[in-house]
Amino acid sequence: MAVPTVTAGATPRRYGPRHRWVVLAVGVGAQGSFSAMFSGIPVTGVSMRAGYHLSTGALGLALACLGLGVAVSDIVWGLLTDRFGDRRVLLTGLTSTGVLLVVMATAVTPADRAGTVLLAVCLTIAGALGGSVNGASGRAVMTWFGEGERGFAMSVRQTAIPAGGAVGVALLPWLAQAYGFRAVYAVPAAFCLLAAAATWRWLHEPAPTPGPPAPVVTESAVQRSPLRRWDVWRLALAGALLTVPQFAVLTFTAIFLHDVKGAGAALAGLTVLIAQLGGGAARIWTGRRTDRAGDSSGARRTCLRRIGVLAGIAMAGAAVLTDAPTPLTVAALALGGLLANAWHGVAYTEIAAMSGAGRAGTALGLIGTTLFAMAFLTPLLIPVVLAHASWAAVWGLAAAASLAAVPLAPAALRAR
């Protein structure tokens, strides 16, 4: 990680332990700024479908490209973070994402007669650039916080995803209807550029502490790349399966409620907002709870498996209640989306702890890649399921994916 630039003869400024909360705030801002765009744009689906003259399948492809961009870049960003440091990667990613969104606001809107291909390419690049925040901000938090606080700190950082997403969900559909897509792209651009400025000002290295840090995994395991460890891959793949209900609710709730229930964008936005904010609160609670459990590694893994079961049950309920009165259906979708948003903090903390501080960026890049690969595939799969089955099958598929993640996730470590 780059250290602050100083003039000749000056003493470099040292940042003590209290600065970790500033670093956490910067990480939250960086993650939230990207999430406002990543989560908010899909909820403009009805306006986007009409404005860009897209079919439902083409809409799914365009929205999936956001996830594709993150999926193809996250491991690369993780490797770069381990090599060059959190600060440089965050500054590069946030600034370039903001600039791209400014370009989209000026030249890639329905008023500019932008086509499906151009829209999809731009959203892919936006995902690829913005995905830098996943590993870099997570590694910064892991560097500044000790083992007894990491679960909580990482969960707070992960809460920025649903919290920032909630801002995007509440704001971008309204902007799309009231002011058009120039505003939809310009506002997240401002968020990203402000987060880049905060990173430049406040994200720095911690002061060195005497003595070696306490290891969280064996030295031989730390020396091995996370990309060559099956237990790390299992955790990443389990997270990918748990991503299916999250993105099913995020990307197609608006379309489902519009086409099946005749509801407007406000109800869809409220449903996703409950899932995002409730999921964010659940992330903080699970992070604090697993920190207090003592055997943090085992507690995190157990928590992840339990959330998989609960999310599967909730999404199965949504499948059963597809044709029920709208309030019941909305409640089931909101609960399923909430639970599908609740596990990220403990999963990200666990995979980074399993890999060691020197490999945390790579490990976080790996889980980001698997998660966003599924975020890319889910919007593509849903129209196919709809073409051959029904919305009940869509929500049932999300339930099955959640339950399949439970045996795949690594079991709790046995006490020695």
mmCIF file of C-alpha atoms in Angstrom, residues 245 248-249 252-253 256-257 271 275 314-315 317-319 327-339 395:
data_model
loop_
_atom_site.group_PDB
_atom_site.id
_atom_site.type_symbol
_atom_site.label_atom_id
_atom_site.label_comp_id
_atom_site.label_asym_id
_atom_site.label_seq_id
_atom_site.Cartn_x
_atom_site.Cartn_y
_atom_site.Cartn_z
ATOM 1 C CA PRO A 245 -31.674 -15.467 -4.356
ATOM 2 C CA ALA A 248 -33.073 -12.820 -8.268
ATOM 3 C CA VAL A 249 -34.843 -10.476 -5.848
ATOM 4 C CA PHE A 252 -36.409 -9.038 -11.241
ATOM 5 C CA THR A 253 -38.674 -8.014 -8.358
ATOM 6 C CA PHE A 256 -42.385 -9.535 -11.499
ATOM 7 C CA LEU A 257 -44.541 -7.069 -9.586
ATOM 8 C CA THR A 271 -39.494 -4.496 -1.348
ATOM 9 C CA ALA A 275 -34.238 -6.563 1.761
ATOM 10 C CA ALA A 314 -37.871 -18.060 2.755
ATOM 11 C CA MET A 315 -37.463 -18.297 -1.019
ATOM 12 C CA GLY A 317 -42.180 -19.583 0.703
ATOM 13 C CA ALA A 318 -42.016 -16.947 -2.040
ATOM 14 C CA ALA A 319 -42.451 -19.691 -4.635
ATOM 15 C CA PRO A 327 -48.814 -8.198 0.398
ATOM 16 C CA LEU A 328 -48.016 -11.845 1.196
ATOM 17 C CA THR A 329 -45.901 -12.260 -1.908
ATOM 18 C CA VAL A 330 -44.028 -9.025 -1.244
ATOM 19 C CA ALA A 331 -43.381 -10.032 2.383
ATOM 20 C CA ALA A 332 -41.927 -13.380 1.309
ATOM 21 C CA LEU A 333 -39.674 -11.769 -1.307
ATOM 22 C CA ALA A 334 -38.498 -9.089 1.121
ATOM 23 C CA LEU A 335 -37.657 -11.719 3.769
ATOM 24 C CA GLY A 336 -35.875 -13.933 1.262
ATOM 25 C CA GLY A 337 -33.904 -10.984 -0.050
ATOM 26 C CA LEU A 338 -33.039 -9.893 3.493
ATOM 27 C CA LEU A 339 -31.645 -13.306 4.419
ATOM 28 C CA TRP A 395 -38.237 -18.337 -6.819
#
